[in-house]
mmCIF file with all atom_site columns, C-alpha atoms in Angstrom:
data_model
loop_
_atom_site.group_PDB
_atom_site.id
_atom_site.type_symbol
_atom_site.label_atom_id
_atom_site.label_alt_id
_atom_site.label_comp_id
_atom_site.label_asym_id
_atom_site.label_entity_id
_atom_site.label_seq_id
_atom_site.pdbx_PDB_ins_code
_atom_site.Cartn_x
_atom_site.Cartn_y
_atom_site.Cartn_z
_atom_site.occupancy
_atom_site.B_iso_or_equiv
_atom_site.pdbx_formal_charge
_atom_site.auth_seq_id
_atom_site.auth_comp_id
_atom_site.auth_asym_id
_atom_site.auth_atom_id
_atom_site.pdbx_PDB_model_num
ATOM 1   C CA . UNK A 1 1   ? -10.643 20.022 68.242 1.00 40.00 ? 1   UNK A CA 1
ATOM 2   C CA . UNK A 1 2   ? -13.730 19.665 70.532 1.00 39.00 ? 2   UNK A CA 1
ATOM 3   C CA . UNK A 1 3   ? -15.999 22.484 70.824 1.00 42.00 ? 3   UNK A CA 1
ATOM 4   C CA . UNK A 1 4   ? -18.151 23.030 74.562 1.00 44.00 ? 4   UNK A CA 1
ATOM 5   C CA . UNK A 1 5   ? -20.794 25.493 75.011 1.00 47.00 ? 5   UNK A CA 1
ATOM 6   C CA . UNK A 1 6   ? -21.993 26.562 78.500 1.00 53.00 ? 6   UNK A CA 1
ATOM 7   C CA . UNK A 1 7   ? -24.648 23.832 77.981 1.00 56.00 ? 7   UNK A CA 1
ATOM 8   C CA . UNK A 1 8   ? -22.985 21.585 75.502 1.00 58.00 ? 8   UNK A CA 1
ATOM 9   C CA . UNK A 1 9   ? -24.770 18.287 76.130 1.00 61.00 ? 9   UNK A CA 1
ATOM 10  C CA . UNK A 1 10  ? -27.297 19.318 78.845 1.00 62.00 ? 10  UNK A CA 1
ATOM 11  C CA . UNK A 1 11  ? -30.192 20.076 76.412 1.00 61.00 ? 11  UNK A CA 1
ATOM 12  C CA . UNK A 1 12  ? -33.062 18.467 77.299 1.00 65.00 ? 12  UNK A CA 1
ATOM 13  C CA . UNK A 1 13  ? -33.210 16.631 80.743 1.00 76.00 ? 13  UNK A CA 1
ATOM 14  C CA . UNK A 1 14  ? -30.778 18.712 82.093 1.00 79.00 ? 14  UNK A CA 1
ATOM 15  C CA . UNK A 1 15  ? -31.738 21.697 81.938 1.00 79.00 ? 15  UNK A CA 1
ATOM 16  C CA . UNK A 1 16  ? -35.617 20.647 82.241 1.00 84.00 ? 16  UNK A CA 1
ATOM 17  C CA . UNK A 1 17  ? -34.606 19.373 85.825 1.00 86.00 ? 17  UNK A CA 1
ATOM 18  C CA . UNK A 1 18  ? -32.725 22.457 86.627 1.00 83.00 ? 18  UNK A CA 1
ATOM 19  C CA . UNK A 1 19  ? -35.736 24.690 85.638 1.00 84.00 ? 19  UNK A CA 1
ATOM 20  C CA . UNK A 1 20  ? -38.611 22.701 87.139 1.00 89.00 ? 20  UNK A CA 1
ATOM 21  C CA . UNK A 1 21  ? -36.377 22.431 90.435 1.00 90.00 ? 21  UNK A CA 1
ATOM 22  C CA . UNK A 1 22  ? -36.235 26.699 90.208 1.00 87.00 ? 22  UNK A CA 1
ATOM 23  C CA . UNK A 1 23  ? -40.153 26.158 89.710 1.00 90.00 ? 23  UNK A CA 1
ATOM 24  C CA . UNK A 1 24  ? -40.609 23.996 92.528 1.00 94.00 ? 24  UNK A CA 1
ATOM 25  C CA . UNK A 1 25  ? -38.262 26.108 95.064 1.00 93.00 ? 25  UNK A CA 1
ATOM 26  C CA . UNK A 1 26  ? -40.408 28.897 94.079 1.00 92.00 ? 26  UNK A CA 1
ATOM 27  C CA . UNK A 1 27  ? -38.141 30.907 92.264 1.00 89.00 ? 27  UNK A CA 1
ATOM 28  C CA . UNK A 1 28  ? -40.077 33.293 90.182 1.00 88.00 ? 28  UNK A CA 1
ATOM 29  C CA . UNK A 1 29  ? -37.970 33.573 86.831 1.00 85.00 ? 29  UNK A CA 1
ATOM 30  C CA . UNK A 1 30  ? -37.719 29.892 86.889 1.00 83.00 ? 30  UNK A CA 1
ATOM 31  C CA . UNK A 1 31  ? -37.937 29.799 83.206 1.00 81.00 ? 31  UNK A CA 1
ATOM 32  C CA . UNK A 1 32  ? -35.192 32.015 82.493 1.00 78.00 ? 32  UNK A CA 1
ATOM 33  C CA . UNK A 1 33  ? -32.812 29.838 84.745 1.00 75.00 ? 33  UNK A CA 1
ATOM 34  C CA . UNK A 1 34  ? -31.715 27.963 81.989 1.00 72.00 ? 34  UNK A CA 1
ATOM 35  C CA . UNK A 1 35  ? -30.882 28.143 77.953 1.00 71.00 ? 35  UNK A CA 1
ATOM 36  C CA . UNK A 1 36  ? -31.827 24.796 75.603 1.00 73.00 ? 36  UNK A CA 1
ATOM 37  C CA . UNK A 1 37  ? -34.942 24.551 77.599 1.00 76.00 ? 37  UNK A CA 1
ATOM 38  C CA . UNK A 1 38  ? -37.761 23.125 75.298 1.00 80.00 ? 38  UNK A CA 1
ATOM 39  C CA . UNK A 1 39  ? -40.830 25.720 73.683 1.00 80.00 ? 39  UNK A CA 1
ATOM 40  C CA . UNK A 1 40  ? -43.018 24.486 76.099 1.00 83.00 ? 40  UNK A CA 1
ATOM 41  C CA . UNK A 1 41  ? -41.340 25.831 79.244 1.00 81.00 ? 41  UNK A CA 1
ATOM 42  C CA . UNK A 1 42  ? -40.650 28.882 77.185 1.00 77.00 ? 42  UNK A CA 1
ATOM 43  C CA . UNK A 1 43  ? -36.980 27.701 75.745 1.00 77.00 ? 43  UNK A CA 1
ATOM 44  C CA . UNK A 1 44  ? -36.229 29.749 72.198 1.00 72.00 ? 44  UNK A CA 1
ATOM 45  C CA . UNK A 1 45  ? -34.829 27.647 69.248 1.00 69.00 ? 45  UNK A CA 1
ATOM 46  C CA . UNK A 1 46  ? -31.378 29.783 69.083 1.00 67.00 ? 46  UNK A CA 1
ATOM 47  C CA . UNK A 1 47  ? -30.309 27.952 66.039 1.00 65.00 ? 47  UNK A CA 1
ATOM 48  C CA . UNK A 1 48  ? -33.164 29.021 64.493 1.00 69.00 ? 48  UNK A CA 1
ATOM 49  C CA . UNK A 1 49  ? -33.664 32.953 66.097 1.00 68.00 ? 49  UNK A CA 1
ATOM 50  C CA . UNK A 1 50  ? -29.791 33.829 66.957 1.00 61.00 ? 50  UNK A CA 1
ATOM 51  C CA . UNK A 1 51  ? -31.169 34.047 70.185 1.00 65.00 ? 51  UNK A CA 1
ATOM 52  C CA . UNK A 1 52  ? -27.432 33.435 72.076 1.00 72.00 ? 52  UNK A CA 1
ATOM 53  C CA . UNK A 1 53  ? -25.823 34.920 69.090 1.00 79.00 ? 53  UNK A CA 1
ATOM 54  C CA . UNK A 1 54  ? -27.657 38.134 69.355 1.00 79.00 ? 54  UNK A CA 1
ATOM 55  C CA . UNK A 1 55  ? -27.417 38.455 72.967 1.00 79.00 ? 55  UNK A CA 1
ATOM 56  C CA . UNK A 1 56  ? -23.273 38.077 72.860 1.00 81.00 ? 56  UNK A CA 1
ATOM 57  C CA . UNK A 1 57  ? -23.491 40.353 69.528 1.00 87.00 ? 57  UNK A CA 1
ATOM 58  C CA . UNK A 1 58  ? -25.218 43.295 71.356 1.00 88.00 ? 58  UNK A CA 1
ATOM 59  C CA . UNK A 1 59  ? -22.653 43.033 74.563 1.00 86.00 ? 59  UNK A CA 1
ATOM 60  C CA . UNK A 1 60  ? -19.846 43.573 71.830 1.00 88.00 ? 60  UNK A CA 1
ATOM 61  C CA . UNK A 1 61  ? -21.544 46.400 70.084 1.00 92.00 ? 61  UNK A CA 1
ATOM 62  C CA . UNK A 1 62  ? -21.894 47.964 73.713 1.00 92.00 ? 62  UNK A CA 1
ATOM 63  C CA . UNK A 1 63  ? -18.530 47.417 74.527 1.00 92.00 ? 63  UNK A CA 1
ATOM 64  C CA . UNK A 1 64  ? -17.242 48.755 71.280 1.00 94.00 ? 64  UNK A CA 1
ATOM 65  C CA . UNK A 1 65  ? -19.441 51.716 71.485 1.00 95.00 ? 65  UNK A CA 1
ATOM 66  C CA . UNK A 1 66  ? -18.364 52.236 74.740 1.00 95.00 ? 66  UNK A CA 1
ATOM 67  C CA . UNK A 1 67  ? -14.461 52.580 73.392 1.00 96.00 ? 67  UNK A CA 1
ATOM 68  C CA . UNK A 1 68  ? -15.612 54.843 69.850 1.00 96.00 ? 68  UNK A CA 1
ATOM 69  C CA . UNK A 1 69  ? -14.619 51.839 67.856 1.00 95.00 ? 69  UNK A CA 1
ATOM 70  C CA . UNK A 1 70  ? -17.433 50.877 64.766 1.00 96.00 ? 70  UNK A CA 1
ATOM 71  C CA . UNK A 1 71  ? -17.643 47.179 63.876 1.00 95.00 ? 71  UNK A CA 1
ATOM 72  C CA . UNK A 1 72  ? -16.583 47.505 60.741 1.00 95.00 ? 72  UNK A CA 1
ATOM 73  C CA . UNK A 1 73  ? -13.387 48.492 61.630 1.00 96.00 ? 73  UNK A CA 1
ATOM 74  C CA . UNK A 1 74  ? -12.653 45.369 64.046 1.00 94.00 ? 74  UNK A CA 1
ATOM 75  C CA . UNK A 1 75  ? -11.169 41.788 62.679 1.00 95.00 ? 75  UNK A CA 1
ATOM 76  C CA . UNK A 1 76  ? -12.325 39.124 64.325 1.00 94.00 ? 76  UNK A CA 1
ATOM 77  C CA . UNK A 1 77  ? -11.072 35.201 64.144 1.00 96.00 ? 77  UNK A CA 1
ATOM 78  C CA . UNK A 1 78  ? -13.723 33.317 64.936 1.00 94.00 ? 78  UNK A CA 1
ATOM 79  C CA . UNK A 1 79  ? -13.793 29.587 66.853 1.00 89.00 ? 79  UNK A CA 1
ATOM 80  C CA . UNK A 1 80  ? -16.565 27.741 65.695 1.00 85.00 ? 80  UNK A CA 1
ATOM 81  C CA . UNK A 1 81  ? -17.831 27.120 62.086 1.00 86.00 ? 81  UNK A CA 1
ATOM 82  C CA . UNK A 1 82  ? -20.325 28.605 59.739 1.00 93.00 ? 82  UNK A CA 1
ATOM 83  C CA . UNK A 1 83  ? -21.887 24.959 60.207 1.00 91.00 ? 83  UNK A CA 1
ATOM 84  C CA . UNK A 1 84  ? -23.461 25.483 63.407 1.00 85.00 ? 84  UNK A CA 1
ATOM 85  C CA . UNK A 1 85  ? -25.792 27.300 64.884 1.00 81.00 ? 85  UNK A CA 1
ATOM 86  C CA . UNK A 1 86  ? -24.153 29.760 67.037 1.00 83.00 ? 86  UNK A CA 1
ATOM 87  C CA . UNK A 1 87  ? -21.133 30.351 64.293 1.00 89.00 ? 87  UNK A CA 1
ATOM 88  C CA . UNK A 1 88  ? -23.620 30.805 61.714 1.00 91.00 ? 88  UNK A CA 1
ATOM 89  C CA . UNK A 1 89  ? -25.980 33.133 63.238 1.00 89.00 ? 89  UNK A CA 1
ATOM 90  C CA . UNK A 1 90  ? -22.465 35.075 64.193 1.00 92.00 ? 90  UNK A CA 1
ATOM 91  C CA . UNK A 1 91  ? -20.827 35.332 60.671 1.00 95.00 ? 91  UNK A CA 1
ATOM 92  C CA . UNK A 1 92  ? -24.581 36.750 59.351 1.00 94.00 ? 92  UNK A CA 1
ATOM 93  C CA . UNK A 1 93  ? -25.485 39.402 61.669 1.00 93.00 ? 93  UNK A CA 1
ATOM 94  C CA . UNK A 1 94  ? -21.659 40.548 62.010 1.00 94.00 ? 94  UNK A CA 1
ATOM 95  C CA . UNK A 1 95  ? -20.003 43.501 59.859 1.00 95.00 ? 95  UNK A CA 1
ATOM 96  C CA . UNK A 1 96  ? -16.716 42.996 61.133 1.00 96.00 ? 96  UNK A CA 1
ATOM 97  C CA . UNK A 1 97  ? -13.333 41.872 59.087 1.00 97.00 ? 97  UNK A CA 1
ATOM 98  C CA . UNK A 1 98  ? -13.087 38.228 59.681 1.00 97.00 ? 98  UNK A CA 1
ATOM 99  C CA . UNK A 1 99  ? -10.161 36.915 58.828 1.00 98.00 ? 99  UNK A CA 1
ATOM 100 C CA . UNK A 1 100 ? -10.280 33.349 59.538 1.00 97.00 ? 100 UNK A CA 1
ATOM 101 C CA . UNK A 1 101 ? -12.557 30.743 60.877 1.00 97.00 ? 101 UNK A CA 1
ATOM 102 C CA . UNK A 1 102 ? -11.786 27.525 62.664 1.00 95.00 ? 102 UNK A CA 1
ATOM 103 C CA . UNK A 1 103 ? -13.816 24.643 63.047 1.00 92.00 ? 103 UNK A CA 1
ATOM 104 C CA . UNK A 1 104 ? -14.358 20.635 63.002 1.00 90.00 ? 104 UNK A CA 1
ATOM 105 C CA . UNK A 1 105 ? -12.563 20.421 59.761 1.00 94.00 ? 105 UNK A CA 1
ATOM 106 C CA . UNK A 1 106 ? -9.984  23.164 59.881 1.00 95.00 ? 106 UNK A CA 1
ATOM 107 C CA . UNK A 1 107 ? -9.200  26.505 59.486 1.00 97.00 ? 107 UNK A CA 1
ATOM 108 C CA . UNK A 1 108 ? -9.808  28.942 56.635 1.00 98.00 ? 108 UNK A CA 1
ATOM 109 C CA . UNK A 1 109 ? -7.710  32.576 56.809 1.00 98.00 ? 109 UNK A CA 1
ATOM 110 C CA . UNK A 1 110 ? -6.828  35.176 55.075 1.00 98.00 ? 110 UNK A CA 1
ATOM 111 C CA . UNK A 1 111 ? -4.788  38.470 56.516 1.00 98.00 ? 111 UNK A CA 1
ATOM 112 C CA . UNK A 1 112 ? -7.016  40.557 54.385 1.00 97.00 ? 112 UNK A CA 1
ATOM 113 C CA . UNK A 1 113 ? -10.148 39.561 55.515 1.00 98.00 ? 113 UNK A CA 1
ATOM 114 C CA . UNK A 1 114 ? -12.348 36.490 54.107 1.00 98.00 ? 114 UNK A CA 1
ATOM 115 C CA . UNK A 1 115 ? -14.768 37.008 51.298 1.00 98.00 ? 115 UNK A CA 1
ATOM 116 C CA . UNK A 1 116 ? -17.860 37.969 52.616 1.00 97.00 ? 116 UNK A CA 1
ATOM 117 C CA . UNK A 1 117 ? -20.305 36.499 50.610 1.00 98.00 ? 117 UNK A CA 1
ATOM 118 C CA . UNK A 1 118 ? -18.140 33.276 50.294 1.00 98.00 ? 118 UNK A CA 1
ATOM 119 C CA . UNK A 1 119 ? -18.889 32.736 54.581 1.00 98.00 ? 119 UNK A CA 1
ATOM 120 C CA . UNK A 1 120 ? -22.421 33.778 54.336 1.00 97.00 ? 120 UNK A CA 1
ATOM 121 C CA . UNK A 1 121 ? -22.870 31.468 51.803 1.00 98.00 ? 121 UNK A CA 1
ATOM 122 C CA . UNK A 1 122 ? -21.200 28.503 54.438 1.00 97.00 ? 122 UNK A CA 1
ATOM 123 C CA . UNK A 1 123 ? -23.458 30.214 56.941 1.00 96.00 ? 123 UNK A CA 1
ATOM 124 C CA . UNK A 1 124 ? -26.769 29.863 55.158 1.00 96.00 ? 124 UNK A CA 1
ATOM 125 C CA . UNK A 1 125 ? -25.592 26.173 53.895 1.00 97.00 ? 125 UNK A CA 1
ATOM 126 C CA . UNK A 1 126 ? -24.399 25.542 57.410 1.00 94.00 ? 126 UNK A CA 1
ATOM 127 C CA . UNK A 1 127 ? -20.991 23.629 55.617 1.00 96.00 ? 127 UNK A CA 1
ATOM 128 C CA . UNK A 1 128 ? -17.833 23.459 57.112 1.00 96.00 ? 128 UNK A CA 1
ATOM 129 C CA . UNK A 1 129 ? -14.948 25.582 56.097 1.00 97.00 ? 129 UNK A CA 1
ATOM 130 C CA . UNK A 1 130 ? -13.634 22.151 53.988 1.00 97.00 ? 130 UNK A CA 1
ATOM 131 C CA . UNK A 1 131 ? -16.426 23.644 51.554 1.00 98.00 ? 131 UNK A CA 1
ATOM 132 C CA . UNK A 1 132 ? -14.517 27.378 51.579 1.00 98.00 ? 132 UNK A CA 1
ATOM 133 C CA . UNK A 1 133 ? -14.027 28.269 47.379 1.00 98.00 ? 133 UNK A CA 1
ATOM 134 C CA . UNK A 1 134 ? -10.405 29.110 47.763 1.00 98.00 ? 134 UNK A CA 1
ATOM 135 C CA . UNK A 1 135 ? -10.341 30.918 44.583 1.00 98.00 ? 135 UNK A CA 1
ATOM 136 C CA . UNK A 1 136 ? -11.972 33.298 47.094 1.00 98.00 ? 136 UNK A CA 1
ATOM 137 C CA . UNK A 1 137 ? -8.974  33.888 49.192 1.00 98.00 ? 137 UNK A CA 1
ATOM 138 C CA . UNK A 1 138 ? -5.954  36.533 48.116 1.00 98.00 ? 138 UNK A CA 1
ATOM 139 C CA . UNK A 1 139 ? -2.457  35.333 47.768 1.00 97.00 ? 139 UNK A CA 1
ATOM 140 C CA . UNK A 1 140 ? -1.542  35.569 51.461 1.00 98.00 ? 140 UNK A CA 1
ATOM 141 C CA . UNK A 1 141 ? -5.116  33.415 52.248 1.00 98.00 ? 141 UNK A CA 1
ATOM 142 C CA . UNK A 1 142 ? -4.827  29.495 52.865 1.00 98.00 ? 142 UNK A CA 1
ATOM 143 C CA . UNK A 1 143 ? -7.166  26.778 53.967 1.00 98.00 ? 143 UNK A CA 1
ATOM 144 C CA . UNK A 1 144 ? -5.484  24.003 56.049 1.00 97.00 ? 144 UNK A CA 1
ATOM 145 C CA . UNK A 1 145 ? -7.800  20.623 56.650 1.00 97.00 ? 145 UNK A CA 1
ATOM 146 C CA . UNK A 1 146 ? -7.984  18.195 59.167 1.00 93.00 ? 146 UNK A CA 1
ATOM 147 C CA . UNK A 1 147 ? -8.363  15.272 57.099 1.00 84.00 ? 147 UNK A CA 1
#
């Protein structure tokens, strides 16, 4: 399973050159051209602030206010671990029903929603679902691993 962001692998020179040519052209939000762009030309640390997680978060929490619908009543399968940044950030700030996660090492799911604290605690530790506590998971729940 191979995971791509919109920058996957660009970090860095990348997206340095692509916001110094903005600068250069004269473009005046030159450092807002780009995400994974270094502190010094005003890049935020997402993994660190939730900065792309929050954005995306907020644009769902529109869209669901926009259709009456609270968070708390969605469920939600999520692509991409509690072990990186992006799936991490996701699975704290969230209050929906997640009922299973996918990622480098497998999948973890359960049709009556995962435990909680049990993700948050992958989250914070940033480990794969291969470190899930299936005694967490009901009778209908499984965890199926790559290796």
């Amino acid at each position: 399973i191979l995971f791509f962001g919109p920058d996957e692998g660009t970090a860095g020179s990348v997206v340095v050159w692509a916001a110094e040519h903005a600068a250069k052209r004269g473009y005046p939000f030159w450092k807002a051209i780009t995400t994974g762009k270094p502190a010094t030309m005003g890049g935020i640390p997402h993994d660190k602030y939730g900065m792309t997680t929050r954005s995306v978060h907020q644009q769902v929490l529109g869209i669901l206010r926009k259709v009456g619908v609270k968070e708390e009543d969605c469920t939600k399968f999520q692509t991409g671990g509690p072990d990186g940044a992006l799936g991490s950030n996701e699975i704290k700030i969230s209050k929906d029903r997640t009922i299973g996660i996918v990622d480098g090492a497998g999948v973890v799911f359960d049709p009556i929603g995962l435990d909680r604290a049990e993700i948050t605690r992958l989250a914070t530790n940033r480990q794969l679902v291969s470190h899930f506590d299936t005694s967490k998971l009901s009778r209908e729940g499984y965890r199926v691993l790559i290796e």
